[in-house]
mmCIF file of C-alpha atoms in Angstrom:
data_model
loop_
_atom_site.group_PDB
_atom_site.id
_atom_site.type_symbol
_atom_site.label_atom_id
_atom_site.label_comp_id
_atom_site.label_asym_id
_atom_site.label_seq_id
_atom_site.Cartn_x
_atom_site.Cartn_y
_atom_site.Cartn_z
ATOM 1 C CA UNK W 819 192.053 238.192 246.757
ATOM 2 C CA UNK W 820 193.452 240.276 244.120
ATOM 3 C CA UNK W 821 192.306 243.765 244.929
ATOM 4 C CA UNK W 822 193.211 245.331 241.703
ATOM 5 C CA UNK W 823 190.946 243.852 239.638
ATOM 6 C CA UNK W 824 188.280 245.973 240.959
ATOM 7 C CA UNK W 825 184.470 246.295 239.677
ATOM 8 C CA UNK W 826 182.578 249.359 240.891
ATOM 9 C CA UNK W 827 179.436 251.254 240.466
ATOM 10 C CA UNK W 828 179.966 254.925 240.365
ATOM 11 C CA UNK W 829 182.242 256.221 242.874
ATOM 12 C CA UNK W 830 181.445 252.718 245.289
ATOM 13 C CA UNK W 831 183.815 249.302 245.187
ATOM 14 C CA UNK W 832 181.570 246.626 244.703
ATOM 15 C CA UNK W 833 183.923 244.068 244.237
ATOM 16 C CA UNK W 834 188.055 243.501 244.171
ATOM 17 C CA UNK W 835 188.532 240.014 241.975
ATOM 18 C CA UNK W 836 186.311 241.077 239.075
ATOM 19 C CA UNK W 837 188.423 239.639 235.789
ATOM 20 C CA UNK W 838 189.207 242.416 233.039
ATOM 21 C CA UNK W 839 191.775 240.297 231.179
ATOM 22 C CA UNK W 840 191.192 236.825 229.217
ATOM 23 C CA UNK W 841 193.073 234.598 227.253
ATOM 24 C CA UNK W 842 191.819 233.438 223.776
ATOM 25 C CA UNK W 843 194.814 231.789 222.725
ATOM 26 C CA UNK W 844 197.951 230.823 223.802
ATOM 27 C CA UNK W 845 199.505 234.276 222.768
ATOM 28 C CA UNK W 846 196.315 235.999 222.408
ATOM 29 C CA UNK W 847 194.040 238.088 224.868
ATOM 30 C CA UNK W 848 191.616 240.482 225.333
ATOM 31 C CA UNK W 849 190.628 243.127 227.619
ATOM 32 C CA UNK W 850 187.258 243.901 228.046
ATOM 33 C CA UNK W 851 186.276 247.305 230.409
ATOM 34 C CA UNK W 852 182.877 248.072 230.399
ATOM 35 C CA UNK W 853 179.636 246.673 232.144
ATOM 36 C CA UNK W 854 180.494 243.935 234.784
ATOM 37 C CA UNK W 855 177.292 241.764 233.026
ATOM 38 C CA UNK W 856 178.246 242.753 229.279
ATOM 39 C CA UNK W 857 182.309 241.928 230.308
ATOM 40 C CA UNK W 858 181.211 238.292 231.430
ATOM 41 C CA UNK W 859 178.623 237.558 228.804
ATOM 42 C CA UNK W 860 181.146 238.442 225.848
ATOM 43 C CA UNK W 861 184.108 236.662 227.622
ATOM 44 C CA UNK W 862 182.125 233.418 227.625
ATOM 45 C CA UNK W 863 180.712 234.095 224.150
ATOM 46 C CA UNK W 864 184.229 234.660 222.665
ATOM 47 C CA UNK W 865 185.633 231.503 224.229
ATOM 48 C CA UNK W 866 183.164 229.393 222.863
ATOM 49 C CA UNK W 867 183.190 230.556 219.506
ATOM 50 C CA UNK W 868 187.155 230.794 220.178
ATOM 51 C CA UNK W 869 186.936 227.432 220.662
ATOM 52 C CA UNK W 870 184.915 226.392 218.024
ATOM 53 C CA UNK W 871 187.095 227.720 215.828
ATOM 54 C CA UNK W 872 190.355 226.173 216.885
ATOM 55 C CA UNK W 873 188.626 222.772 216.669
ATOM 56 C CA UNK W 874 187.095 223.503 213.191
ATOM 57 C CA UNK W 875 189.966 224.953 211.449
ATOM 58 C CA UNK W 876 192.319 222.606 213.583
ATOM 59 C CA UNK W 877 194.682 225.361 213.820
ATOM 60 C CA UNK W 878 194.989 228.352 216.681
ATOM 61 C CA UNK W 879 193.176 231.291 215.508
ATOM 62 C CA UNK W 880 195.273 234.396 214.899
ATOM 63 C CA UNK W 881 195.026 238.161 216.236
ATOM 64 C CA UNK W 882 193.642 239.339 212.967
ATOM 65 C CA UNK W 883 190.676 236.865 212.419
ATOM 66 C CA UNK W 884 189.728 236.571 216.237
ATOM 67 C CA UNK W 885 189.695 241.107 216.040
ATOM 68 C CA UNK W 886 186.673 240.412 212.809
ATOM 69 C CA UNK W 887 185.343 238.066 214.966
ATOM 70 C CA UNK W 888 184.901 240.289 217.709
ATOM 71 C CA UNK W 889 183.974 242.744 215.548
ATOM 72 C CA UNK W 890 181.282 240.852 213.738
ATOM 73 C CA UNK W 891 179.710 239.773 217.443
ATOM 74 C CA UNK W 892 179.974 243.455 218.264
ATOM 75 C CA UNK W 893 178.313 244.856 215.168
ATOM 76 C CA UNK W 894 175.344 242.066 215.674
ATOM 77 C CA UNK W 895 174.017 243.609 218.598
ATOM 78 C CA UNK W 896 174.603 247.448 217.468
ATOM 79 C CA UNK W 897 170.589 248.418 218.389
ATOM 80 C CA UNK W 898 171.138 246.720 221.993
ATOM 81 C CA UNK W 899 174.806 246.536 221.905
ATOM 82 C CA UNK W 900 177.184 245.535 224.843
ATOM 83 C CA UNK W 901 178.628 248.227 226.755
ATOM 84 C CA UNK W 902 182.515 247.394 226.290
ATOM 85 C CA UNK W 903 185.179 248.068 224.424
ATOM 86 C CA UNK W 904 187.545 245.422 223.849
ATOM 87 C CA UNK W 905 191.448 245.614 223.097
ATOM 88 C CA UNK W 906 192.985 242.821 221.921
ATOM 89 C CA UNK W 907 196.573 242.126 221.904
ATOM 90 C CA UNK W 908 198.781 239.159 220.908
ATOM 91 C CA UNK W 909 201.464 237.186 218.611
ATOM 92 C CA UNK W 910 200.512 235.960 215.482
ATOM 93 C CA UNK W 911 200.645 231.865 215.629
ATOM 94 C CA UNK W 912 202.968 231.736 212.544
ATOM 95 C CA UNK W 913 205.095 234.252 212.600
ATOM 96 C CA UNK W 914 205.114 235.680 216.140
ATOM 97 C CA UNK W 915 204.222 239.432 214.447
ATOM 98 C CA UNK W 916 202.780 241.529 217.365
ATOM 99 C CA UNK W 917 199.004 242.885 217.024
ATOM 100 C CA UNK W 918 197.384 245.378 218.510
ATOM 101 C CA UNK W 919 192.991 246.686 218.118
ATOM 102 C CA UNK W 920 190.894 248.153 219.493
ATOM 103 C CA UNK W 921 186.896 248.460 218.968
ATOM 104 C CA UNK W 922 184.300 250.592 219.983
ATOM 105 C CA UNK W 923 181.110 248.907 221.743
ATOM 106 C CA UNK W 924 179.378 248.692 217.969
ATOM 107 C CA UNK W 925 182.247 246.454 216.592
ATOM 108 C CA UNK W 926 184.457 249.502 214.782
ATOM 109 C CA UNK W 927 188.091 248.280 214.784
ATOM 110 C CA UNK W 928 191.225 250.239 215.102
ATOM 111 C CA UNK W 929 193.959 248.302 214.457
ATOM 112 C CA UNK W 930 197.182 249.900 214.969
ATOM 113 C CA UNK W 931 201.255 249.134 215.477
ATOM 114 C CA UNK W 932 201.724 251.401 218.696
ATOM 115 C CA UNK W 933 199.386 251.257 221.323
ATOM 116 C CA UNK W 934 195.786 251.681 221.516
ATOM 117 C CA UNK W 935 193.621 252.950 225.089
ATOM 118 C CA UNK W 936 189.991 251.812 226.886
ATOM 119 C CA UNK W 937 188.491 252.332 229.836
ATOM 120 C CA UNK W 938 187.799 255.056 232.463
ATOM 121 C CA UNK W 939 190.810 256.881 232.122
ATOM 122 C CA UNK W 940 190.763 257.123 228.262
ATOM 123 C CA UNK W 941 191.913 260.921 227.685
ATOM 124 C CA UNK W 942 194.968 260.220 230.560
ATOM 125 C CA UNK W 943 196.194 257.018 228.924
ATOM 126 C CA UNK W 944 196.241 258.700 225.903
ATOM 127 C CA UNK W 945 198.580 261.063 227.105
ATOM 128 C CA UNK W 946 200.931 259.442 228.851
ATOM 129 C CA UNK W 947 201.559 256.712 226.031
ATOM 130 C CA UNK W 948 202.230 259.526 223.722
ATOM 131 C CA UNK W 949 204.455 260.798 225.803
ATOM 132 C CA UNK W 950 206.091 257.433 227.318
ATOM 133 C CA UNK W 951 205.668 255.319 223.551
ATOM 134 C CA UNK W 952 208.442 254.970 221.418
ATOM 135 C CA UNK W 953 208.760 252.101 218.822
ATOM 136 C CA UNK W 954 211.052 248.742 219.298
ATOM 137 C CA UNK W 955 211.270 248.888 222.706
ATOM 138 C CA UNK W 956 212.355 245.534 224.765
ATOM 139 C CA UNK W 957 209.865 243.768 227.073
ATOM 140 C CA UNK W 958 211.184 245.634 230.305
ATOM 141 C CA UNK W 959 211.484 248.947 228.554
ATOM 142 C CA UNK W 960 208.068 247.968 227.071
ATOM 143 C CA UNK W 961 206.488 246.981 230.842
ATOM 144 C CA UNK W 962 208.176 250.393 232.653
ATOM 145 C CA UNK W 963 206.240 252.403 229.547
ATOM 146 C CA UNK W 964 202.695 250.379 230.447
ATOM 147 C CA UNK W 965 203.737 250.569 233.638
ATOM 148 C CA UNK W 966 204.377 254.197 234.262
ATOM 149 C CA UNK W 967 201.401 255.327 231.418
ATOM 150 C CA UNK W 968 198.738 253.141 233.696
ATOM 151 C CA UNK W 969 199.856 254.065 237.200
ATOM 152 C CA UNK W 970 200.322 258.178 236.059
ATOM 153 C CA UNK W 971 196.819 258.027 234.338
ATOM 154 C CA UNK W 972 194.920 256.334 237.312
ATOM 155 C CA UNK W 973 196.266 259.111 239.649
ATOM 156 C CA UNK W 974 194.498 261.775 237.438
ATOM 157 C CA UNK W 975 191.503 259.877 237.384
ATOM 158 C CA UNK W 976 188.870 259.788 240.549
ATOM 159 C CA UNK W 977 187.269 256.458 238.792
ATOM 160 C CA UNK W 978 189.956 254.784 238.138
ATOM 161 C CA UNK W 979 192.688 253.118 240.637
ATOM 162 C CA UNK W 980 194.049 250.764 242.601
ATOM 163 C CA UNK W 981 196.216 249.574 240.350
ATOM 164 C CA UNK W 982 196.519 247.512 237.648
ATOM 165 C CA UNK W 983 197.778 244.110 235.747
ATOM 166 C CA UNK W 984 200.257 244.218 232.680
ATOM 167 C CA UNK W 985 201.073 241.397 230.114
ATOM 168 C CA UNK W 986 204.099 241.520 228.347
ATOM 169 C CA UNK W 987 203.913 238.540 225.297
ATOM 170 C CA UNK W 988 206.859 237.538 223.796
ATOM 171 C CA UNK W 989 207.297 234.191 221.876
ATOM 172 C CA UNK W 990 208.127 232.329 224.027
ATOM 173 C CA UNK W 991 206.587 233.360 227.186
ATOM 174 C CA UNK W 992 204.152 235.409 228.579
ATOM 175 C CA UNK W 993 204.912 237.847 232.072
ATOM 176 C CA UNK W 994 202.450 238.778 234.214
ATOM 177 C CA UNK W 995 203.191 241.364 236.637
ATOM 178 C CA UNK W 996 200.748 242.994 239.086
ATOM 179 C CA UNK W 997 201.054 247.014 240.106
ATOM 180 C CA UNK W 998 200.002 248.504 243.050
ATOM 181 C CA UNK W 999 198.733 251.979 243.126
ATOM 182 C CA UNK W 1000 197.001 254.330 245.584
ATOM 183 C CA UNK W 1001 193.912 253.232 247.170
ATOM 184 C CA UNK W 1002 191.750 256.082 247.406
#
């Protein structure tokens, strides 16, 4: 089991192998926290039409075009909208040029080149990565300042904990490294 990945309701654990993180690409993924139901839904959604795409335009979709389609699904539903808010992060196909968004749960995009935050622990993560962030940093200096901004923030929030998963993506690989935090 990977206890991390926890879903909960309130202040109670409902489950520990709940998936926050999926790939849409080779070097392209997206992080959904929000409503358990809503996460799932839109994960399936996206793939499909992820899919769809790839096989239409024979071609892998890039960062950009996959964030307006997100954004477009997102905005469709803005009178009963899904209760996430997505960050997306990858390489572009092409030219291997890192992206970075964000949305809010009606489809808004923010779309920026240091870092962007979601999730329970917002306001902390903010802080932190302001603190931690500094630009052109390599993929272990870049992992330590996830690292360190996701394990501080968790410990100043009571909903949030137990650690976390980090993705560093580089051309050509991807690292996935888990972090274990406190537990109560």
């Amino acid at each position: 089991k990977q206890w991390y990945q926890r879903r909960v309701r309130g202040f109670q654990t409902v489950s520990c192998d709940f998936q926050k993180i999926f790939p849409m690409g080779k070097k392209l993924f997206i992080g959904l926290p929000g409503l358990a139901t809503d996460v799932q839904t839109f994960a399936n959604e996206l793939k499909f039409h992820t899919n769809l795409y790839n096989l239409s335009e024979s071609r892998e979709i890039s960062p950009k075009v996959f964030l307006s389609m997100v954004s477009n699904f997102l905005y469709q539903r803005r009178f009963g909208p899904y209760f996430i808010e997505p960050v997306i992060a990858g390489l572009d196909p092409k030219t291997d040029e890192p992206f970075i968004a964000s949305t809010d749960l009606i489809g808004c995009p923010m779309v920026t080149d240091d870092f962007v935050v979601a999730g329970t622990c917002l306001e902390q993560l903010y802080g932190m990565c302001e603190t931690l962030y500094k630009p052109d940093m390599q993929p272990d200096e870049l992992f330590e300042c996830i690292s360190q901004s996701l394990l501080n923030a968790q410990d100043r929030d009571a909903y949030s904990g137990w650690g976390g998963v980090v993705y560093v993506i580089e051309p050509n690989k991807i690292t996935k490294r888990e972090l274990k935090a406190r537990m109560d």
